[in-house]
Coordinates of C-alpha atoms in Angstrom, one line a residue:
M1 CA 113.3 71.5 33.8
A2 CA 111.4 69.4 31.5
R3 CA 112.1 66.1 33.3
D4 CA 111.1 67.8 36.8
Q5 CA 107.8 68.5 35.6
F6 CA 106.4 65.2 36.4
R7 CA 108.2 64.6 39.8
N8 CA 107.3 65.4 43.0
S9 CA 110.6 67.5 43.6
P10 CA 110.8 70.8 46.1
E11 CA 112.1 72.5 43.1
Y12 CA 108.9 72.1 41.3
I13 CA 105.8 73.2 43.4
L14 CA 102.3 72.5 42.1
L15 CA 99.3 74.9 42.5
P16 CA 96.1 73.1 44.2
V17 CA 94.1 71.6 41.6
N18 CA 90.7 72.8 40.8
P19 CA 88.0 70.3 41.7
L20 CA 85.7 71.0 38.6
F21 CA 89.1 70.2 36.7
I22 CA 89.1 66.9 38.2
G23 CA 85.5 66.4 37.8
F24 CA 85.7 67.5 34.0
T25 CA 88.5 64.7 33.3
L26 CA 86.6 62.1 35.2
L27 CA 83.5 63.1 32.8
L28 CA 85.3 63.2 29.7
A29 CA 86.9 60.0 30.6
V30 CA 83.2 58.2 31.2
L31 CA 82.3 59.7 27.9
L32 CA 85.3 58.3 25.8
N33 CA 84.9 55.0 27.5
V34 CA 81.0 54.8 26.2
I35 CA 81.6 55.9 22.7
P36 CA 80.2 53.3 20.6
L37 CA 83.4 52.3 18.7
G38 CA 82.5 48.6 18.4
R39 CA 85.3 46.5 19.4
V40 CA 88.2 48.2 18.6
V41 CA 91.0 46.3 19.8
G42 CA 93.6 48.3 22.1
M43 CA 91.1 51.0 23.1
P44 CA 92.2 51.8 26.6
D45 CA 89.8 52.0 29.6
W46 CA 90.1 55.9 30.1
V47 CA 88.3 55.8 33.3
A48 CA 90.4 53.6 34.9
L49 CA 93.6 55.7 33.7
S50 CA 92.0 58.9 35.0
L51 CA 91.3 57.3 38.1
V52 CA 95.0 56.0 38.7
F53 CA 95.9 59.5 37.8
W54 CA 93.7 61.3 40.4
N55 CA 94.4 58.7 43.0
I56 CA 97.7 58.9 42.8
H57 CA 98.1 62.7 42.7
Q58 CA 95.1 63.4 44.9
P59 CA 93.7 60.6 47.2
R60 CA 91.8 62.8 49.2
R61 CA 89.5 64.2 46.3
V62 CA 89.0 61.2 44.2
G63 CA 88.6 58.2 46.3
M64 CA 86.7 54.7 46.2
L65 CA 83.1 56.1 46.3
V66 CA 83.9 58.2 43.0
A67 CA 85.6 55.3 41.7
F68 CA 82.2 52.9 42.5
L69 CA 80.1 55.4 41.0
L70 CA 82.2 55.8 37.8
G71 CA 82.3 52.0 37.5
L72 CA 78.1 52.0 37.7
C73 CA 78.3 54.6 35.1
V74 CA 80.6 52.8 32.8
D75 CA 78.6 49.5 33.6
V76 CA 75.3 51.1 32.2
G77 CA 76.8 52.9 29.5
D78 CA 78.3 49.5 28.3
A79 CA 75.5 47.5 29.1
A80 CA 77.5 45.1 30.9
L81 CA 77.0 43.2 34.0
L82 CA 75.9 45.8 36.4
G83 CA 78.7 46.1 38.9
E84 CA 81.8 44.5 37.2
H85 CA 83.3 47.9 36.3
A86 CA 82.3 49.3 39.9
L87 CA 84.2 46.5 41.7
A88 CA 87.2 46.8 39.4
Y89 CA 87.5 50.3 39.7
T90 CA 87.2 50.1 43.6
I91 CA 89.9 47.6 43.9
L92 CA 91.7 49.8 41.7
S93 CA 91.4 53.1 43.6
F94 CA 92.2 51.2 46.6
A95 CA 95.4 49.6 45.0
A96 CA 96.4 53.3 43.6
I97 CA 95.7 55.0 47.0
S98 CA 97.6 52.6 49.0
L99 CA 100.7 53.0 47.0
H100 CA 100.2 56.8 46.0
R101 CA 103.2 58.1 48.2
R102 CA 105.6 55.5 46.7
A103 CA 104.5 56.0 43.3
L104 CA 105.0 60.1 43.3
W105 CA 108.8 59.7 44.2
F106 CA 109.5 58.1 40.7
G107 CA 109.3 59.9 37.6
V108 CA 107.3 59.0 34.7
L109 CA 108.7 55.8 33.6
G110 CA 109.1 54.6 37.3
Q111 CA 105.2 55.8 37.5
M112 CA 104.3 53.7 34.5
L113 CA 105.8 50.8 36.0
H114 CA 103.5 51.2 39.0
V115 CA 100.4 51.9 36.7
L116 CA 100.6 48.8 34.4
P117 CA 100.0 46.3 37.1
L118 CA 97.2 48.3 38.5
L119 CA 95.8 48.3 35.0
L120 CA 96.1 44.7 34.4
M121 CA 94.6 44.1 37.5
V122 CA 91.4 46.0 36.3
Q123 CA 91.0 43.8 33.4
A124 CA 91.8 40.7 35.1
V125 CA 88.9 41.5 37.5
I126 CA 86.4 42.0 34.8
L127 CA 87.6 39.2 32.7
L128 CA 87.1 36.8 36.0
I129 CA 83.9 38.3 36.2
R130 CA 82.8 37.9 32.8
M131 CA 84.0 34.4 32.8
G132 CA 82.3 33.4 35.8
A133 CA 79.1 34.6 34.4
G134 CA 79.6 32.2 31.5
G135 CA 81.6 34.4 29.1
V136 CA 84.8 32.8 27.3
F137 CA 88.5 34.0 27.2
P138 CA 89.0 36.6 24.7
G139 CA 92.6 36.2 24.4
V140 CA 96.2 37.5 25.6
G141 CA 95.2 40.5 23.3
Y142 CA 92.5 41.4 25.6
F143 CA 95.2 42.7 27.7
L144 CA 96.8 44.9 24.8
E145 CA 94.4 48.0 26.4
S146 CA 96.6 48.1 29.6
V147 CA 99.7 48.4 27.8
I148 CA 98.6 51.0 25.6
A149 CA 97.1 52.8 28.7
T150 CA 100.2 52.5 30.1
L151 CA 102.2 54.2 27.6
L152 CA 99.6 56.9 27.5
W153 CA 100.6 57.8 30.8
P154 CA 103.1 60.5 30.0
V155 CA 100.5 62.5 27.8
I156 CA 97.6 62.0 30.7
A157 CA 100.3 63.3 33.2
F158 CA 101.1 66.3 31.3
F159 CA 97.7 67.2 30.4
Y160 CA 96.2 66.6 33.9
L161 CA 99.1 68.6 35.6
A162 CA 99.2 71.3 33.3
P163 CA 96.6 73.7 34.9
Q164 CA 98.6 73.1 38.1
R165 CA 102.0 74.1 37.0
R166 CA 103.3 77.6 38.1
A167 CA 104.8 80.0 35.6
V168 CA 108.7 79.4 35.1
D169 CA 109.3 83.2 34.8
R170 CA 108.0 84.6 38.2
D171 CA 107.8 88.2 38.2
E172 CA 106.6 90.9 40.5
H173 CA 103.0 91.0 39.0
R174 CA 102.2 87.5 39.4
P175 CA 101.1 86.6 43.1
L176 CA 102.3 82.9 42.7

């Protein structure tokens, strides 16, 4: 049963997601992104990771407008070029929504293989914008945060799907 809890299988039906929980997770991701930790190598982009998750699992509730607005918030919080994260997150959201049905057919490891190129794409877009504005290439280690974020995918999936899981031991006193 532990392996099927992350799959979109008929044996395991999730309850509807609470929109307040989605908003809470996205707000928490923005706050984690703008915490002034300096230049921590490998710190994942929490907003991108959360956006990919909700774009895959709830594409009608979290779309490109939400991604654009969150990108503007991250740009302001990071004091980055206004619009660099907004553009990258909008492209990410479009790509994730485009393949959300395909990604849900796979288990967690298969989903990780879908998520890694999306997160690398976000970093590449941000890097191209920064280099176009006169920045320098930070090195290959810059892309380490996408790998770390992809490794965190099972943890994020477990916690973000937790409120939607039904009780395994159904009894007559529970309606669901």
